[in-house]
Amino acid sequence: MNRREYLKKTLGGAALLGATGMMAPTGAAASELMELMYSEERGEYTLPDLPYAYDALEPNIDAQTMEIHHSRHHQGYVTGLNNAHRKLAEARASGDFALVKHWSREVSFHGGGHYLHTMFWQVMSPDGGGEPRDADLRSAIDRDFGSFAQFKSHFVAASNAVEGSGWGILAWEPVGSRLIVHQAEKQQNLSPWSSTPLLMVDVWEHAYYLRYQNRRGEYVNNFFNVINWDKVAEWYKAAR
């Protein structure tokens, strides 16, 4: 099995990097994420291009926030992840594991950040918003939350209530065979191990503070104006 096949299998069948506490989408969705997140030629994790311009999500998310968020914050997670893997490789080569706790935490933190941000960019679109058009996804939302309106209220409330920095996440939970909304503190804490993320909103202050200051709830509400429901539906089908 070559590295490309291994990464496809890992992204499709296990928690990415063992870091996020969540399962990755499978099949074509896994291949898509692999191509966005990792360069086989360079042998390292890479920053994906955005699928739209920095100003494309105005007025809901401003261009300056998008530029800083993508080119600095997300790049920081990529750089941190690559560095942590290098340090762990050095530790294995030398047999000196004095800092293994630190670098293992760095893999979890930066790996979770790279994974969630890569998906986050994909679930937004300047042509997004509204409600899901896919019948299967809409039916699942109605079944598991009562209605789309009830799902939205739940998602906004959970995201707004994240303590400190983190994420609000809609995920497929295969054990109960249902959709769930949960929180992730930082990038990696409190996430159900079995769940597959389908829709996520970043509620770290860097994601919204320039436009919304302390009005996190307003930001999350406006996030619904740019959700790419077609991408969410694609990942839902892959997760099931």
PDB file of C-alpha atoms in Angstrom:
ATOM      1  CA  MET A   1       0.000   0.000   0.000  1.00  0.00           C
ATOM      2  CA  ASN A   2       1.529   3.355  -1.024  1.00  0.00           C
ATOM      3  CA  ARG A   3       1.166   6.572   0.967  1.00  0.00           C
ATOM      4  CA  ARG A   4      -1.694   7.849  -1.193  1.00  0.00           C
ATOM      5  CA  GLU A   5      -3.694   4.659  -0.675  1.00  0.00           C
ATOM      6  CA  TYR A   6      -2.919   4.732   3.044  1.00  0.00           C
ATOM      7  CA  LEU A   7      -4.131   8.306   3.410  1.00  0.00           C
ATOM      8  CA  LYS A   8      -7.322   7.548   1.517  1.00  0.00           C
ATOM      9  CA  LYS A   9      -7.967   4.577   3.756  1.00  0.00           C
ATOM     10  CA  THR A  10      -7.146   6.560   6.884  1.00  0.00           C
ATOM     11  CA  LEU A  11      -9.286   9.531   5.929  1.00  0.00           C
ATOM     12  CA  GLY A  12     -12.109   7.253   4.894  1.00  0.00           C
ATOM     13  CA  GLY A  13     -12.145   4.847   7.797  1.00  0.00           C
ATOM     14  CA  ALA A  14     -10.651   6.384  10.921  1.00  0.00           C
ATOM     15  CA  ALA A  15     -10.403   9.656  12.790  1.00  0.00           C
ATOM     16  CA  LEU A  16      -8.091  11.970  10.873  1.00  0.00           C
ATOM     17  CA  LEU A  17      -4.658  11.845  12.489  1.00  0.00           C
ATOM     18  CA  GLY A  18      -6.318  10.346  15.558  1.00  0.00           C
ATOM     19  CA  ALA A  19      -6.664  14.005  16.450  1.00  0.00           C
ATOM     20  CA  THR A  20     -10.155  15.326  16.122  1.00  0.00           C
ATOM     21  CA  GLY A  21     -12.257  12.738  17.894  1.00  0.00           C
ATOM     22  CA  MET A  22     -14.408  12.497  14.764  1.00  0.00           C
ATOM     23  CA  MET A  23     -14.576  10.258  11.736  1.00  0.00           C
ATOM     24  CA  ALA A  24     -13.822  11.600   8.273  1.00  0.00           C
ATOM     25  CA  PRO A  25     -16.234  11.272   5.352  1.00  0.00           C
ATOM     26  CA  THR A  26     -15.636   8.244   3.158  1.00  0.00           C
ATOM     27  CA  GLY A  27     -15.093   7.453  -0.519  1.00  0.00           C
ATOM     28  CA  ALA A  28     -14.933  10.387  -2.923  1.00  0.00           C
ATOM     29  CA  ALA A  29     -15.416  12.831  -0.061  1.00  0.00           C
ATOM     30  CA  ALA A  30     -12.328  11.422   1.671  1.00  0.00           C
ATOM     31  CA  SER A  31     -10.292  11.700  -1.533  1.00  0.00           C
ATOM     32  CA  GLU A  32     -11.411  15.309  -1.913  1.00  0.00           C
ATOM     33  CA  LEU A  33     -10.276  16.179   1.598  1.00  0.00           C
ATOM     34  CA  MET A  34      -6.977  14.374   1.104  1.00  0.00           C
ATOM     35  CA  GLU A  35      -6.240  16.373  -2.037  1.00  0.00           C
ATOM     36  CA  LEU A  36      -7.077  19.609  -0.216  1.00  0.00           C
ATOM     37  CA  MET A  37      -5.107  18.887   2.949  1.00  0.00           C
ATOM     38  CA  TYR A  38      -1.974  17.005   1.940  1.00  0.00           C
ATOM     39  CA  SER A  39       0.654  17.180  -0.797  1.00  0.00           C
ATOM     40  CA  GLU A  40       2.006  13.748  -1.647  1.00  0.00           C
ATOM     41  CA  GLU A  41       4.715  15.374  -3.766  1.00  0.00           C
ATOM     42  CA  ARG A  42       5.937  17.548  -0.895  1.00  0.00           C
ATOM     43  CA  GLY A  43       5.246  14.932   1.764  1.00  0.00           C
ATOM     44  CA  GLU A  44       3.529  17.380   4.086  1.00  0.00           C
ATOM     45  CA  TYR A  45       0.210  18.959   4.969  1.00  0.00           C
ATOM     46  CA  THR A  46      -0.694  22.012   2.914  1.00  0.00           C
ATOM     47  CA  LEU A  47      -3.037  25.000   3.009  1.00  0.00           C
ATOM     48  CA  PRO A  48      -5.909  24.518   0.550  1.00  0.00           C
ATOM     49  CA  ASP A  49      -7.035  27.318  -1.725  1.00  0.00           C
ATOM     50  CA  LEU A  50     -10.444  28.764  -0.964  1.00  0.00           C
ATOM     51  CA  PRO A  51     -13.162  27.828  -3.481  1.00  0.00           C
ATOM     52  CA  TYR A  52     -14.155  31.525  -3.722  1.00  0.00           C
ATOM     53  CA  ALA A  53     -12.635  34.999  -3.299  1.00  0.00           C
ATOM     54  CA  TYR A  54     -12.029  36.494   0.135  1.00  0.00           C
ATOM     55  CA  ASP A  55     -14.856  39.000  -0.398  1.00  0.00           C
ATOM     56  CA  ALA A  56     -17.329  36.465  -1.817  1.00  0.00           C
ATOM     57  CA  LEU A  57     -19.211  35.938   1.450  1.00  0.00           C
ATOM     58  CA  GLU A  58     -19.854  39.640   2.096  1.00  0.00           C
ATOM     59  CA  PRO A  59     -21.773  41.031   3.924  1.00  0.00           C
ATOM     60  CA  ASN A  60     -22.157  37.954   6.127  1.00  0.00           C
ATOM     61  CA  ILE A  61     -18.414  37.400   6.568  1.00  0.00           C
ATOM     62  CA  ASP A  62     -16.123  40.275   5.622  1.00  0.00           C
ATOM     63  CA  ALA A  63     -13.146  40.008   3.298  1.00  0.00           C
ATOM     64  CA  GLN A  64     -10.564  41.083   5.881  1.00  0.00           C
ATOM     65  CA  THR A  65     -11.690  38.392   8.303  1.00  0.00           C
ATOM     66  CA  MET A  66     -11.604  35.759   5.566  1.00  0.00           C
ATOM     67  CA  GLU A  67      -8.106  36.762   4.439  1.00  0.00           C
ATOM     68  CA  ILE A  68      -6.670  36.737   7.960  1.00  0.00           C
ATOM     69  CA  HIS A  69      -8.549  33.578   8.923  1.00  0.00           C
ATOM     70  CA  HIS A  70      -7.376  31.604   5.898  1.00  0.00           C
ATOM     71  CA  SER A  71      -3.875  32.888   5.183  1.00  0.00           C
ATOM     72  CA  ARG A  72      -2.719  33.329   8.780  1.00  0.00           C
ATOM     73  CA  HIS A  73      -4.778  31.253  11.195  1.00  0.00           C
ATOM     74  CA  HIS A  74      -5.349  28.193   9.003  1.00  0.00           C
ATOM     75  CA  GLN A  75      -1.777  28.414   7.722  1.00  0.00           C
ATOM     76  CA  GLY A  76      -0.651  28.441  11.339  1.00  0.00           C
ATOM     77  CA  TYR A  77      -2.392  25.114  11.968  1.00  0.00           C
ATOM     78  CA  VAL A  78      -0.778  23.592   8.881  1.00  0.00           C
ATOM     79  CA  THR A  79       2.662  24.814   9.930  1.00  0.00           C
ATOM     80  CA  GLY A  80       2.135  23.618  13.488  1.00  0.00           C
ATOM     81  CA  LEU A  81       0.970  20.188  12.360  1.00  0.00           C
ATOM     82  CA  ASN A  82       3.941  19.633  10.074  1.00  0.00           C
ATOM     83  CA  ASN A  83       6.329  20.800  12.788  1.00  0.00           C
ATOM     84  CA  ALA A  84       4.780  18.493  15.399  1.00  0.00           C
ATOM     85  CA  HIS A  85       5.156  15.477  13.119  1.00  0.00           C
ATOM     86  CA  ARG A  86       8.801  16.396  12.460  1.00  0.00           C
ATOM     87  CA  LYS A  87       9.489  16.673  16.183  1.00  0.00           C
ATOM     88  CA  LEU A  88       7.877  13.300  16.877  1.00  0.00           C
ATOM     89  CA  ALA A  89       9.933  11.726  14.080  1.00  0.00           C
ATOM     90  CA  GLU A  90      13.069  13.180  15.672  1.00  0.00           C
ATOM     91  CA  ALA A  91      12.020  11.755  19.036  1.00  0.00           C
ATOM     92  CA  ARG A  92      11.571   8.287  17.551  1.00  0.00           C
ATOM     93  CA  ALA A  93      14.961   8.486  15.837  1.00  0.00           C
ATOM     94  CA  SER A  94      16.773   9.598  18.993  1.00  0.00           C
ATOM     95  CA  GLY A  95      14.755   7.615  21.504  1.00  0.00           C
ATOM     96  CA  ASP A  96      14.251  10.824  23.511  1.00  0.00           C
ATOM     97  CA  PHE A  97      10.548  11.100  24.329  1.00  0.00           C
ATOM     98  CA  ALA A  98      10.841  13.761  27.030  1.00  0.00           C
ATOM     99  CA  LEU A  99       8.516  16.075  25.079  1.00  0.00           C
ATOM    100  CA  VAL A 100       6.180  13.436  23.632  1.00  0.00           C
ATOM    101  CA  LYS A 101       3.218  14.750  25.649  1.00  0.00           C
ATOM    102  CA  HIS A 102       3.680  18.256  24.253  1.00  0.00           C
ATOM    103  CA  TRP A 103       4.133  17.242  20.631  1.00  0.00           C
ATOM    104  CA  SER A 104       1.276  14.737  20.758  1.00  0.00           C
ATOM    105  CA  ARG A 105      -0.987  17.526  21.973  1.00  0.00           C
ATOM    106  CA  GLU A 106       0.278  19.721  19.158  1.00  0.00           C
ATOM    107  CA  VAL A 107      -0.701  17.041  16.624  1.00  0.00           C
ATOM    108  CA  SER A 108      -4.195  16.905  18.100  1.00  0.00           C
ATOM    109  CA  PHE A 109      -4.639  20.677  18.255  1.00  0.00           C
ATOM    110  CA  HIS A 110      -3.170  21.616  14.888  1.00  0.00           C
ATOM    111  CA  GLY A 111      -4.511  18.496  13.170  1.00  0.00           C
ATOM    112  CA  GLY A 112      -8.001  19.283  14.377  1.00  0.00           C
ATOM    113  CA  GLY A 113      -7.614  22.878  13.240  1.00  0.00           C
ATOM    114  CA  HIS A 114      -6.436  21.878   9.762  1.00  0.00           C
ATOM    115  CA  TYR A 115      -9.202  19.303   9.350  1.00  0.00           C
ATOM    116  CA  LEU A 116     -12.086  21.463  10.570  1.00  0.00           C
ATOM    117  CA  HIS A 117     -10.987  24.575   8.676  1.00  0.00           C
ATOM    118  CA  THR A 118     -10.581  22.631   5.437  1.00  0.00           C
ATOM    119  CA  MET A 119     -14.160  21.390   5.774  1.00  0.00           C
ATOM    120  CA  PHE A 120     -15.408  24.804   6.970  1.00  0.00           C
ATOM    121  CA  TRP A 121     -14.346  26.545   3.752  1.00  0.00           C
ATOM    122  CA  GLN A 122     -16.153  23.890   1.723  1.00  0.00           C
ATOM    123  CA  VAL A 123     -19.502  24.200   3.529  1.00  0.00           C
ATOM    124  CA  MET A 124     -19.777  27.891   2.648  1.00  0.00           C
ATOM    125  CA  SER A 125     -20.621  29.424  -0.710  1.00  0.00           C
ATOM    126  CA  PRO A 126     -21.606  32.859  -2.054  1.00  0.00           C
ATOM    127  CA  ASP A 127     -24.560  31.018  -3.612  1.00  0.00           C
ATOM    128  CA  GLY A 128     -25.443  29.278  -0.359  1.00  0.00           C
ATOM    129  CA  GLY A 129     -28.101  29.815   2.257  1.00  0.00           C
ATOM    130  CA  GLY A 130     -31.725  28.836   2.426  1.00  0.00           C
ATOM    131  CA  GLU A 131     -32.623  25.275   3.325  1.00  0.00           C
ATOM    132  CA  PRO A 132     -31.359  21.892   2.098  1.00  0.00           C
ATOM    133  CA  ARG A 133     -32.637  20.912  -1.344  1.00  0.00           C
ATOM    134  CA  ASP A 134     -31.581  17.293  -1.007  1.00  0.00           C
ATOM    135  CA  ALA A 135     -34.593  15.205   0.014  1.00  0.00           C
ATOM    136  CA  ASP A 136     -32.607  12.655   2.050  1.00  0.00           C
ATOM    137  CA  LEU A 137     -30.798  15.286   4.103  1.00  0.00           C
ATOM    138  CA  ARG A 138     -33.954  17.304   4.654  1.00  0.00           C
ATOM    139  CA  SER A 139     -35.840  14.201   5.740  1.00  0.00           C
ATOM    140  CA  ALA A 140     -33.084  13.311   8.221  1.00  0.00           C
ATOM    141  CA  ILE A 141     -33.116  16.825   9.686  1.00  0.00           C
ATOM    142  CA  ASP A 142     -36.895  16.708  10.099  1.00  0.00           C
ATOM    143  CA  ARG A 143     -36.694  13.247  11.662  1.00  0.00           C
ATOM    144  CA  ASP A 144     -33.900  13.983  14.123  1.00  0.00           C
ATOM    145  CA  PHE A 145     -34.673  17.600  15.045  1.00  0.00           C
ATOM    146  CA  GLY A 146     -38.399  17.949  14.369  1.00  0.00           C
ATOM    147  CA  SER A 147     -38.065  20.551  11.614  1.00  0.00           C
ATOM    148  CA  PHE A 148     -35.448  22.673   9.888  1.00  0.00           C
ATOM    149  CA  ALA A 149     -36.393  25.623  12.098  1.00  0.00           C
ATOM    150  CA  GLN A 150     -35.843  23.543  15.228  1.00  0.00           C
ATOM    151  CA  PHE A 151     -32.513  22.298  13.898  1.00  0.00           C
ATOM    152  CA  LYS A 152     -31.384  25.858  13.178  1.00  0.00           C
ATOM    153  CA  SER A 153     -32.394  27.034  16.644  1.00  0.00           C
ATOM    154  CA  HIS A 154     -30.514  24.106  18.207  1.00  0.00           C
ATOM    155  CA  PHE A 155     -27.388  24.620  16.076  1.00  0.00           C
ATOM    156  CA  VAL A 156     -27.258  28.378  16.716  1.00  0.00           C
ATOM    157  CA  ALA A 157     -27.803  27.937  20.461  1.00  0.00           C
ATOM    158  CA  ALA A 158     -25.171  25.195  20.776  1.00  0.00           C
ATOM    159  CA  SER A 159     -22.621  27.149  18.726  1.00  0.00           C
ATOM    160  CA  ASN A 160     -23.255  30.355  20.649  1.00  0.00           C
ATOM    161  CA  ALA A 161     -22.865  28.478  23.945  1.00  0.00           C
ATOM    162  CA  VAL A 162     -19.412  27.020  23.220  1.00  0.00           C
ATOM    163  CA  GLU A 163     -17.321  27.894  26.247  1.00  0.00           C
ATOM    164  CA  GLY A 164     -14.370  29.943  25.085  1.00  0.00           C
ATOM    165  CA  SER A 165     -13.086  29.024  21.619  1.00  0.00           C
ATOM    166  CA  GLY A 166     -14.347  26.163  19.500  1.00  0.00           C
ATOM    167  CA  TRP A 167     -16.889  24.951  16.969  1.00  0.00           C
ATOM    168  CA  GLY A 168     -20.548  24.123  16.554  1.00  0.00           C
ATOM    169  CA  ILE A 169     -20.939  20.924  14.521  1.00  0.00           C
ATOM    170  CA  LEU A 170     -23.706  18.982  12.801  1.00  0.00           C
ATOM    171  CA  ALA A 171     -22.576  15.362  12.535  1.00  0.00           C
ATOM    172  CA  TRP A 172     -23.763  11.910  11.532  1.00  0.00           C
ATOM    173  CA  GLU A 173     -23.632   9.528  14.491  1.00  0.00           C
ATOM    174  CA  PRO A 174     -23.627   5.950  13.117  1.00  0.00           C
ATOM    175  CA  VAL A 175     -24.205   4.089  16.381  1.00  0.00           C
ATOM    176  CA  GLY A 176     -27.591   5.732  16.860  1.00  0.00           C
ATOM    177  CA  SER A 177     -27.967   6.164  13.095  1.00  0.00           C
ATOM    178  CA  ARG A 178     -28.933   9.813  13.458  1.00  0.00           C
ATOM    179  CA  LEU A 179     -27.832  13.407  13.043  1.00  0.00           C
ATOM    180  CA  ILE A 180     -26.550  15.184  16.133  1.00  0.00           C
ATOM    181  CA  VAL A 181     -25.416  18.704  17.019  1.00  0.00           C
ATOM    182  CA  HIS A 182     -22.417  18.938  19.320  1.00  0.00           C
ATOM    183  CA  GLN A 183     -19.643  21.279  20.343  1.00  0.00           C
ATOM    184  CA  ALA A 184     -15.881  21.070  20.020  1.00  0.00           C
ATOM    185  CA  GLU A 185     -13.833  23.136  22.440  1.00  0.00           C
ATOM    186  CA  LYS A 186     -10.640  24.453  20.857  1.00  0.00           C
ATOM    187  CA  GLN A 187     -10.258  22.100  17.856  1.00  0.00           C
ATOM    188  CA  GLN A 188     -10.362  18.699  19.483  1.00  0.00           C
ATOM    189  CA  ASN A 189     -12.131  18.495  22.863  1.00  0.00           C
ATOM    190  CA  LEU A 190     -15.601  17.048  23.586  1.00  0.00           C
ATOM    191  CA  SER A 191     -16.159  15.507  20.146  1.00  0.00           C
ATOM    192  CA  PRO A 192     -17.907  12.097  19.948  1.00  0.00           C
ATOM    193  CA  TRP A 193     -15.376   9.620  18.556  1.00  0.00           C
ATOM    194  CA  SER A 194     -17.840   7.904  16.261  1.00  0.00           C
ATOM    195  CA  SER A 195     -19.357  10.975  14.625  1.00  0.00           C
ATOM    196  CA  THR A 196     -18.723  12.257  11.100  1.00  0.00           C
ATOM    197  CA  PRO A 197     -18.838  16.068  10.790  1.00  0.00           C
ATOM    198  CA  LEU A 198     -21.057  17.399   8.015  1.00  0.00           C
ATOM    199  CA  LEU A 199     -21.467  21.091   8.825  1.00  0.00           C
ATOM    200  CA  MET A 200     -19.366  23.217  11.141  1.00  0.00           C
ATOM    201  CA  VAL A 201     -19.077  26.846  12.180  1.00  0.00           C
ATOM    202  CA  ASP A 202     -15.921  28.303  13.687  1.00  0.00           C
ATOM    203  CA  VAL A 203     -16.717  30.308  16.827  1.00  0.00           C
ATOM    204  CA  TRP A 204     -13.174  31.262  17.728  1.00  0.00           C
ATOM    205  CA  GLU A 205     -13.160  35.062  17.973  1.00  0.00           C
ATOM    206  CA  HIS A 206     -10.811  35.336  14.996  1.00  0.00           C
ATOM    207  CA  ALA A 207     -13.664  34.030  12.813  1.00  0.00           C
ATOM    208  CA  TYR A 208     -16.021  36.918  13.500  1.00  0.00           C
ATOM    209  CA  TYR A 209     -14.701  39.633  15.821  1.00  0.00           C
ATOM    210  CA  LEU A 210     -13.749  42.246  13.208  1.00  0.00           C
ATOM    211  CA  ARG A 211     -17.340  42.383  11.934  1.00  0.00           C
ATOM    212  CA  TYR A 212     -19.419  41.254  14.897  1.00  0.00           C
ATOM    213  CA  GLN A 213     -17.315  42.035  17.996  1.00  0.00           C
ATOM    214  CA  ASN A 214     -18.970  40.109  20.851  1.00  0.00           C
ATOM    215  CA  ARG A 215     -22.167  39.325  18.907  1.00  0.00           C
ATOM    216  CA  ARG A 216     -21.396  35.663  18.297  1.00  0.00           C
ATOM    217  CA  GLY A 217     -25.058  34.691  17.970  1.00  0.00           C
ATOM    218  CA  GLU A 218     -25.580  37.205  15.153  1.00  0.00           C
ATOM    219  CA  TYR A 219     -22.565  35.796  13.339  1.00  0.00           C
ATOM    220  CA  VAL A 220     -23.844  32.218  13.628  1.00  0.00           C
ATOM    221  CA  ASN A 221     -27.297  33.277  12.436  1.00  0.00           C
ATOM    222  CA  ASN A 222     -25.753  34.991   9.402  1.00  0.00           C
ATOM    223  CA  PHE A 223     -23.611  31.923   8.738  1.00  0.00           C
ATOM    224  CA  PHE A 224     -26.845  30.257   7.635  1.00  0.00           C
ATOM    225  CA  ASN A 225     -26.964  32.721   4.714  1.00  0.00           C
ATOM    226  CA  VAL A 226     -23.842  31.176   3.182  1.00  0.00           C
ATOM    227  CA  ILE A 227     -24.177  27.453   3.972  1.00  0.00           C
ATOM    228  CA  ASN A 228     -23.447  25.241   0.973  1.00  0.00           C
ATOM    229  CA  TRP A 229     -26.189  22.673   1.580  1.00  0.00           C
ATOM    230  CA  ASP A 230     -25.258  20.727  -1.550  1.00  0.00           C
ATOM    231  CA  LYS A 231     -21.831  20.007  -0.039  1.00  0.00           C
ATOM    232  CA  VAL A 232     -23.401  19.049   3.291  1.00  0.00           C
ATOM    233  CA  ALA A 233     -25.753  16.662   1.467  1.00  0.00           C
ATOM    234  CA  GLU A 234     -22.823  15.143  -0.437  1.00  0.00           C
ATOM    235  CA  TRP A 235     -20.962  14.449   2.804  1.00  0.00           C
ATOM    236  CA  TYR A 236     -24.135  13.116   4.434  1.00  0.00           C
ATOM    237  CA  LYS A 237     -24.527  10.523   1.685  1.00  0.00           C
ATOM    238  CA  ALA A 238     -20.846   9.571   2.023  1.00  0.00           C
ATOM    239  CA  ALA A 239     -21.076   9.250   5.812  1.00  0.00           C
ATOM    240  CA  ARG A 240     -24.028   6.882   5.715  1.00  0.00           C
TER     241      ARG A 240
END
